[in-house]
Amino acid sequence: MAEITGGELLLRSLHAEKVKYIHAITDGTYMIFLEALERLGAELDMHLIVPRHEAAAAHFADAYTRVTGEPAVVMACAGPGAANLLSGIVCAQAESSPVIAITTMRRTEISDDYRHMGGTQSPDHLDLFKPAVKWNGRINHWHHIPDMVRHAFRVATSDTPGPVHLLIPEDILNQKGEANNAPIWPPERTRVLAKQPAAPDAIQQAAEMLVNAQFVNIHAGNGAYRAGAGAEILALAEHLGCAVTNNVTARGIIPEDHPQLYPPLCMAAFMAHQQADLILAVGTRFGELVMWGRPPLWGDPAKQPTIQIDTNPANIGLNRPVDLPLIGDAKAVMAQLLTAVRALTPARSPHAKIAELGMFKAQWQKELDTAIADSERSPMLTGTILQVCNDFFDDDAIIALDGGNTVMWSMHY
């Protein structure tokens, strides 16, 4: 059997995970890996994207996984290069993005044994990344590369997704060994990829609760957006004639001009939270921007029951008490619910509250338009820029925003 370097083994392990793009700024510790990528990249359809700064690489990977739904890989070199990734990795952590951060270190005997003696760029990457990732691992043996890569992807994509960090010393990448001593398996053989449905009896119970409720508020979060559950949420809302609200991270999950949708920070959304007699929470933990799912923004959980859908049992009832948990993928579970509800009741006309809330939504929009009506104002309001973007770009455009108060403006426009 032919020998293979650790660098090529890493490349082929990433290829097995269907990685096409690697966002990276590398150094000499990656030479063997880069040689393999140059030699095999076209054959494997794998490409290196080099930004101007490591933070940009991490943000790029975060954006890639948000848009595609697939895990993304980012690489950086020892010391400052690895440290520069952290701002992007922290964002990926906050947004539950499955980003696999790979860093290198110099040869083991230099990085480990000479760190206290002035070894060049030899900080402990594991301690550096520990607060920002779901899992932190180091490869100490050449033949462990496929196993560790598989595990990194497994953790990044399981339960609530999130970033992970994998550290590979230079000497491990440079080592050679027999390929059959480090088998590479496709993800279909090593973890569950199918979107998991909820238990049928729980689905039936949830469907009965939805049908018996007078006015339902379906509230969609980041998990619903990432699962691509928008079509199912809209279909169920239209069938029940109920209200839909969403977290900021789920903007665009259904068209924002739909008469049954009330955007974040809109007074109509707050009223839907308060007046509903049943909350269906889809892929949300009820975080800070929705006041933790608690009164006065929401109804009293003792009187306003909640059904919560989430892939991760640890998120159930985290901030708001739950009457019925549905554990599974948001899209799969919503499809189950839609089928069960349709079997119990014909489609209903929009609830009377929909028109009432629509008036508040229209008034809110009028106030926003009035606030930026003076196009000659100096200094210009940030909302003016956002409204111009809304008017200019197509509805399916993706607009990237900076942090700070720009984000607060974006919640309104």
mmCIF file of N, CA and C in Angstrom, residues 40-130:
data_model
loop_
_atom_site.group_PDB
_atom_site.id
_atom_site.type_symbol
_atom_site.label_atom_id
_atom_site.label_comp_id
_atom_site.label_asym_id
_atom_site.label_seq_id
_atom_site.Cartn_x
_atom_site.Cartn_y
_atom_site.Cartn_z
ATOM 1 N N LEU A 40 -3.693 17.877 -5.784
ATOM 2 C CA LEU A 40 -4.946 17.123 -5.855
ATOM 3 C C LEU A 40 -6.194 17.999 -5.875
ATOM 4 N N GLY A 41 -6.012 19.319 -5.722
ATOM 5 C CA GLY A 41 -7.168 20.198 -5.586
ATOM 6 C C GLY A 41 -8.159 20.101 -6.727
ATOM 7 N N ALA A 42 -7.677 20.122 -7.964
ATOM 8 C CA ALA A 42 -8.578 20.062 -9.114
ATOM 9 C C ALA A 42 -9.321 18.732 -9.151
ATOM 10 N N GLU A 43 -8.599 17.658 -8.890
ATOM 11 C CA GLU A 43 -9.213 16.324 -8.897
ATOM 12 C C GLU A 43 -10.296 16.198 -7.826
ATOM 13 N N LEU A 44 -10.033 16.755 -6.645
ATOM 14 C CA LEU A 44 -10.969 16.637 -5.528
ATOM 15 C C LEU A 44 -11.980 17.781 -5.486
ATOM 16 N N ASP A 45 -11.838 18.753 -6.390
ATOM 17 C CA ASP A 45 -12.695 19.941 -6.400
ATOM 18 C C ASP A 45 -12.644 20.646 -5.044
ATOM 19 N N MET A 46 -11.419 20.905 -4.592
ATOM 20 C CA MET A 46 -11.195 21.613 -3.332
ATOM 21 C C MET A 46 -10.363 22.858 -3.612
ATOM 22 N N HIS A 47 -10.709 23.964 -2.946
ATOM 23 C CA HIS A 47 -10.123 25.249 -3.296
ATOM 24 C C HIS A 47 -9.726 26.023 -2.042
ATOM 25 N N LEU A 48 -8.611 26.735 -2.146
ATOM 26 C CA LEU A 48 -8.120 27.570 -1.057
ATOM 27 C C LEU A 48 -8.548 29.011 -1.299
ATOM 28 N N ILE A 49 -9.185 29.618 -0.312
ATOM 29 C CA ILE A 49 -9.569 31.026 -0.376
ATOM 30 C C ILE A 49 -8.741 31.774 0.660
ATOM 31 N N VAL A 50 -7.939 32.722 0.188
ATOM 32 C CA VAL A 50 -7.000 33.428 1.066
ATOM 33 C C VAL A 50 -7.486 34.856 1.287
ATOM 34 N N PRO A 51 -7.891 35.213 2.503
ATOM 35 C CA PRO A 51 -8.324 36.580 2.795
ATOM 36 C C PRO A 51 -7.134 37.457 3.165
ATOM 37 N N ARG A 52 -7.408 38.678 3.558
ATOM 38 C CA ARG A 52 -6.338 39.592 3.967
ATOM 39 C C ARG A 52 -6.027 39.480 5.455
ATOM 40 N N HIS A 53 -6.912 38.832 6.203
ATOM 41 C CA HIS A 53 -6.726 38.729 7.647
ATOM 42 C C HIS A 53 -7.439 37.471 8.131
ATOM 43 N N GLU A 54 -6.884 36.845 9.164
ATOM 44 C CA GLU A 54 -7.467 35.599 9.666
ATOM 45 C C GLU A 54 -8.892 35.791 10.185
ATOM 46 N N ALA A 55 -9.163 36.940 10.796
ATOM 47 C CA ALA A 55 -10.529 37.185 11.274
ATOM 48 C C ALA A 55 -11.517 37.147 10.114
ATOM 49 N N ALA A 56 -11.105 37.693 8.966
ATOM 50 C CA ALA A 56 -11.968 37.661 7.787
ATOM 51 C C ALA A 56 -12.219 36.227 7.340
ATOM 52 N N ALA A 57 -11.191 35.376 7.454
ATOM 53 C CA ALA A 57 -11.366 33.968 7.090
ATOM 54 C C ALA A 57 -12.413 33.304 7.972
ATOM 55 N N ALA A 58 -12.365 33.584 9.270
ATOM 56 C CA ALA A 58 -13.335 32.989 10.194
ATOM 57 C C ALA A 58 -14.742 33.516 9.924
ATOM 58 N N HIS A 59 -14.859 34.822 9.684
ATOM 59 C CA HIS A 59 -16.177 35.389 9.371
ATOM 60 C C HIS A 59 -16.696 34.844 8.040
ATOM 61 N N PHE A 60 -15.791 34.654 7.083
ATOM 62 C CA PHE A 60 -16.165 34.088 5.786
ATOM 63 C C PHE A 60 -16.720 32.687 5.983
ATOM 64 N N ALA A 61 -16.044 31.881 6.801
ATOM 65 C CA ALA A 61 -16.513 30.520 7.059
ATOM 66 C C ALA A 61 -17.870 30.535 7.747
ATOM 67 N N ASP A 62 -18.042 31.449 8.700
ATOM 68 C CA ASP A 62 -19.325 31.589 9.388
ATOM 69 C C ASP A 62 -20.420 31.937 8.386
ATOM 70 N N ALA A 63 -20.154 32.903 7.521
ATOM 71 C CA ALA A 63 -21.139 33.306 6.517
ATOM 72 C C ALA A 63 -21.447 32.163 5.556
ATOM 73 N N TYR A 64 -20.415 31.429 5.164
ATOM 74 C CA TYR A 64 -20.607 30.322 4.219
ATOM 75 C C TYR A 64 -21.562 29.281 4.788
ATOM 76 N N THR A 65 -21.374 28.934 6.053
ATOM 77 C CA THR A 65 -22.240 27.901 6.624
ATOM 78 C C THR A 65 -23.644 28.425 6.870
ATOM 79 N N ARG A 66 -23.779 29.721 7.155
ATOM 80 C CA ARG A 66 -25.124 30.279 7.326
ATOM 81 C C ARG A 66 -25.900 30.257 6.008
ATOM 82 N N VAL A 67 -25.205 30.523 4.908
ATOM 83 C CA VAL A 67 -25.868 30.590 3.608
ATOM 84 C C VAL A 67 -26.130 29.198 3.037
ATOM 85 N N THR A 68 -25.162 28.303 3.162
ATOM 86 C CA THR A 68 -25.278 26.988 2.530
ATOM 87 C C THR A 68 -25.877 25.927 3.440
ATOM 88 N N GLY A 69 -25.779 26.128 4.750
ATOM 89 C CA GLY A 69 -26.218 25.093 5.677
ATOM 90 C C GLY A 69 -25.203 23.997 5.892
ATOM 91 N N GLU A 70 -24.052 24.096 5.242
ATOM 92 C CA GLU A 70 -23.007 23.086 5.362
ATOM 93 C C GLU A 70 -21.911 23.565 6.315
ATOM 94 N N PRO A 71 -21.230 22.630 7.007
ATOM 95 C CA PRO A 71 -20.097 23.044 7.844
ATOM 96 C C PRO A 71 -18.981 23.636 6.998
ATOM 97 N N ALA A 72 -18.209 24.528 7.587
ATOM 98 C CA ALA A 72 -17.144 25.217 6.861
ATOM 99 C C ALA A 72 -15.829 25.090 7.617
ATOM 100 N N VAL A 73 -14.727 25.154 6.865
ATOM 101 C CA VAL A 73 -13.390 24.976 7.435
ATOM 102 C C VAL A 73 -12.590 26.258 7.296
ATOM 103 N N VAL A 74 -11.918 26.633 8.393
ATOM 104 C CA VAL A 74 -11.013 27.771 8.374
ATOM 105 C C VAL A 74 -9.692 27.323 8.988
ATOM 106 N N MET A 75 -8.581 27.817 8.438
ATOM 107 C CA MET A 75 -7.256 27.437 8.921
ATOM 108 C C MET A 75 -6.425 28.676 9.220
ATOM 109 N N ALA A 76 -5.558 28.546 10.211
ATOM 110 C CA ALA A 76 -4.613 29.615 10.527
ATOM 111 C C ALA A 76 -3.344 29.002 11.085
ATOM 112 N N CYS A 77 -2.280 29.785 11.073
ATOM 113 C CA CYS A 77 -0.979 29.283 11.501
ATOM 114 C C CYS A 77 -0.760 29.536 12.989
ATOM 115 N N ALA A 78 0.405 29.180 13.450
ATOM 116 C CA ALA A 78 0.709 29.217 14.881
ATOM 117 C C ALA A 78 0.727 30.638 15.423
ATOM 118 N N GLY A 79 0.371 30.762 16.699
ATOM 119 C CA GLY A 79 0.517 32.015 17.419
ATOM 120 C C GLY A 79 -0.474 33.081 17.019
ATOM 121 N N PRO A 80 -0.001 34.252 16.563
ATOM 122 C CA PRO A 80 -0.900 35.360 16.237
ATOM 123 C C PRO A 80 -1.941 35.000 15.183
ATOM 124 N N GLY A 81 -1.563 34.169 14.218
ATOM 125 C CA GLY A 81 -2.522 33.769 13.194
ATOM 126 C C GLY A 81 -3.720 33.066 13.798
ATOM 127 N N ALA A 82 -3.450 32.135 14.704
ATOM 128 C CA ALA A 82 -4.538 31.432 15.384
ATOM 129 C C ALA A 82 -5.347 32.391 16.243
ATOM 130 N N ALA A 83 -4.657 33.282 16.947
ATOM 131 C CA ALA A 83 -5.355 34.236 17.814
ATOM 132 C C ALA A 83 -6.284 35.140 17.013
ATOM 133 N N ASN A 84 -5.875 35.480 15.798
ATOM 134 C CA ASN A 84 -6.694 36.365 14.972
ATOM 135 C C ASN A 84 -8.012 35.731 14.545
ATOM 136 N N LEU A 85 -8.099 34.412 14.592
ATOM 137 C CA LEU A 85 -9.350 33.744 14.230
ATOM 138 C C LEU A 85 -10.452 34.000 15.244
ATOM 139 N N LEU A 86 -10.072 34.305 16.466
ATOM 140 C CA LEU A 86 -11.020 34.212 17.572
ATOM 141 C C LEU A 86 -12.241 35.115 17.434
ATOM 142 N N SER A 87 -12.078 36.320 16.903
ATOM 143 C CA SER A 87 -13.249 37.199 16.803
ATOM 144 C C SER A 87 -14.323 36.578 15.923
ATOM 145 N N GLY A 88 -13.902 35.925 14.843
ATOM 146 C CA GLY A 88 -14.866 35.253 13.977
ATOM 147 C C GLY A 88 -15.424 33.990 14.595
ATOM 148 N N ILE A 89 -14.596 33.265 15.338
ATOM 149 C CA ILE A 89 -15.060 32.034 15.980
ATOM 150 C C ILE A 89 -16.058 32.349 17.083
ATOM 151 N N VAL A 90 -15.846 33.435 17.809
ATOM 152 C CA VAL A 90 -16.801 33.840 18.843
ATOM 153 C C VAL A 90 -18.157 34.171 18.214
ATOM 154 N N CYS A 91 -18.138 34.817 17.058
ATOM 155 C CA CYS A 91 -19.398 35.088 16.357
ATOM 156 C C CYS A 91 -20.069 33.791 15.925
ATOM 157 N N ALA A 92 -19.281 32.848 15.416
ATOM 158 C CA ALA A 92 -19.836 31.552 15.022
ATOM 159 C C ALA A 92 -20.446 30.836 16.219
ATOM 160 N N GLN A 93 -19.808 30.976 17.374
ATOM 161 C CA GLN A 93 -20.346 30.375 18.594
ATOM 162 C C GLN A 93 -21.701 30.989 18.939
ATOM 163 N N ALA A 94 -21.790 32.311 18.860
ATOM 164 C CA ALA A 94 -23.034 32.996 19.212
ATOM 165 C C ALA A 94 -24.163 32.649 18.256
ATOM 166 N N GLU A 95 -23.822 32.373 16.993
ATOM 167 C CA GLU A 95 -24.837 32.094 15.981
ATOM 168 C C GLU A 95 -25.003 30.603 15.697
ATOM 169 N N SER A 96 -24.366 29.759 16.496
ATOM 170 C CA SER A 96 -24.480 28.297 16.342
ATOM 171 C C SER A 96 -24.076 27.839 14.942
ATOM 172 N N SER A 97 -22.954 28.351 14.469
ATOM 173 C CA SER A 97 -22.456 27.998 13.137
ATOM 174 C C SER A 97 -21.429 26.877 13.230
ATOM 175 N N PRO A 98 -21.615 25.793 12.474
ATOM 176 C CA PRO A 98 -20.659 24.679 12.513
ATOM 177 C C PRO A 98 -19.390 24.975 11.726
ATOM 178 N N VAL A 99 -18.491 25.724 12.339
ATOM 179 C CA VAL A 99 -17.208 26.084 11.730
ATOM 180 C C VAL A 99 -16.114 25.231 12.353
ATOM 181 N N ILE A 100 -15.315 24.587 11.513
ATOM 182 C CA ILE A 100 -14.194 23.773 11.990
ATOM 183 C C ILE A 100 -12.929 24.604 11.832
ATOM 184 N N ALA A 101 -12.374 25.044 12.946
ATOM 185 C CA ALA A 101 -11.145 25.839 12.947
ATOM 186 C C ALA A 101 -9.956 24.905 13.126
ATOM 187 N N ILE A 102 -9.043 24.916 12.169
ATOM 188 C CA ILE A 102 -7.837 24.090 12.229
ATOM 189 C C ILE A 102 -6.633 25.010 12.365
ATOM 190 N N THR A 103 -5.817 24.761 13.372
ATOM 191 C CA THR A 103 -4.585 25.529 13.535
ATOM 192 C C THR A 103 -3.403 24.572 13.634
ATOM 193 N N THR A 104 -2.231 25.102 13.329
ATOM 194 C CA THR A 104 -1.009 24.310 13.442
ATOM 195 C C THR A 104 -0.118 24.891 14.536
ATOM 196 N N MET A 105 0.866 24.122 14.887
ATOM 197 C CA MET A 105 1.930 24.594 15.765
ATOM 198 C C MET A 105 3.239 24.066 15.198
ATOM 199 N N ARG A 106 4.333 24.630 15.615
ATOM 200 C CA ARG A 106 5.623 24.152 15.131
ATOM 201 C C ARG A 106 5.884 22.758 15.676
ATOM 202 N N ARG A 107 6.988 22.193 15.291
ATOM 203 C CA ARG A 107 7.280 20.811 15.684
ATOM 204 C C ARG A 107 7.073 20.622 17.183
ATOM 205 N N THR A 108 6.585 19.469 17.550
ATOM 206 C CA THR A 108 6.182 19.202 18.930
ATOM 207 C C THR A 108 7.285 19.498 19.928
ATOM 208 N N GLU A 109 8.516 19.084 19.616
ATOM 209 C CA GLU A 109 9.585 19.262 20.594
ATOM 210 C C GLU A 109 9.934 20.729 20.808
ATOM 211 N N ILE A 110 9.641 21.575 19.803
ATOM 212 C CA ILE A 110 9.886 23.010 19.960
ATOM 213 C C ILE A 110 8.707 23.680 20.665
ATOM 214 N N SER A 111 7.501 23.416 20.165
ATOM 215 C CA SER A 111 6.324 24.087 20.716
ATOM 216 C C SER A 111 6.062 23.697 22.157
ATOM 217 N N ASP A 112 6.211 22.421 22.479
ATOM 218 C CA ASP A 112 5.910 21.973 23.839
ATOM 219 C C ASP A 112 7.087 22.184 24.790
ATOM 220 N N ASP A 113 8.256 21.716 24.396
ATOM 221 C CA ASP A 113 9.387 21.698 25.319
ATOM 222 C C ASP A 113 10.081 23.046 25.458
ATOM 223 N N TYR A 114 9.986 23.896 24.432
ATOM 224 C CA TYR A 114 10.732 25.156 24.454
ATOM 225 C C TYR A 114 9.830 26.381 24.607
ATOM 226 N N ARG A 115 8.536 26.155 24.889
ATOM 227 C CA ARG A 115 7.623 27.291 25.018
ATOM 228 C C ARG A 115 8.093 28.263 26.096
ATOM 229 N N HIS A 116 8.545 27.730 27.228
ATOM 230 C CA HIS A 116 8.970 28.576 28.344
ATOM 231 C C HIS A 116 10.361 29.163 28.133
ATOM 232 N N MET A 117 11.031 28.723 27.036
ATOM 233 C CA MET A 117 12.399 29.186 26.790
ATOM 234 C C MET A 117 12.465 30.174 25.624
ATOM 235 N N GLY A 118 11.303 30.677 25.212
ATOM 236 C CA GLY A 118 11.300 31.667 24.142
ATOM 237 C C GLY A 118 11.062 31.083 22.775
ATOM 238 N N GLY A 119 10.419 29.905 22.707
ATOM 239 C CA GLY A 119 10.062 29.337 21.412
ATOM 240 C C GLY A 119 9.203 30.316 20.623
ATOM 241 N N THR A 120 9.461 30.445 19.329
ATOM 242 C CA THR A 120 8.785 31.445 18.508
ATOM 243 C C THR A 120 7.329 31.070 18.254
ATOM 244 N N GLN A 121 6.435 31.983 18.585
ATOM 245 C CA GLN A 121 5.006 31.830 18.307
ATOM 246 C C GLN A 121 4.498 30.456 18.740
ATOM 247 N N SER A 122 4.635 30.175 20.025
ATOM 248 C CA SER A 122 4.249 28.859 20.531
ATOM 249 C C SER A 122 3.269 28.929 21.703
ATOM 250 N N PRO A 123 2.211 29.733 21.609
ATOM 251 C CA PRO A 123 1.236 29.733 22.702
ATOM 252 C C PRO A 123 0.431 28.440 22.693
ATOM 253 N N ASP A 124 -0.265 28.186 23.771
ATOM 254 C CA ASP A 124 -1.107 27.000 23.870
ATOM 255 C C ASP A 124 -2.449 27.296 23.196
ATOM 256 N N HIS A 125 -2.638 26.780 21.989
ATOM 257 C CA HIS A 125 -3.864 27.059 21.245
ATOM 258 C C HIS A 125 -5.095 26.474 21.921
ATOM 259 N N LEU A 126 -4.947 25.365 22.605
ATOM 260 C CA LEU A 126 -6.106 24.730 23.229
ATOM 261 C C LEU A 126 -6.704 25.636 24.297
ATOM 262 N N ASP A 127 -5.857 26.231 25.122
ATOM 263 C CA ASP A 127 -6.356 27.176 26.121
ATOM 264 C C ASP A 127 -6.957 28.411 25.455
ATOM 265 N N LEU A 128 -6.353 28.820 24.345
ATOM 266 C CA LEU A 128 -6.803 30.014 23.636
ATOM 267 C C LEU A 128 -8.237 29.843 23.119
ATOM 268 N N PHE A 129 -8.532 28.674 22.561
ATOM 269 C CA PHE A 129 -9.830 28.453 21.923
ATOM 270 C C PHE A 129 -10.890 27.901 22.871
ATOM 271 N N LYS A 130 -10.481 27.428 24.021
ATOM 272 C CA LYS A 130 -11.399 26.715 24.915
ATOM 273 C C LYS A 130 -12.710 27.443 25.183
#
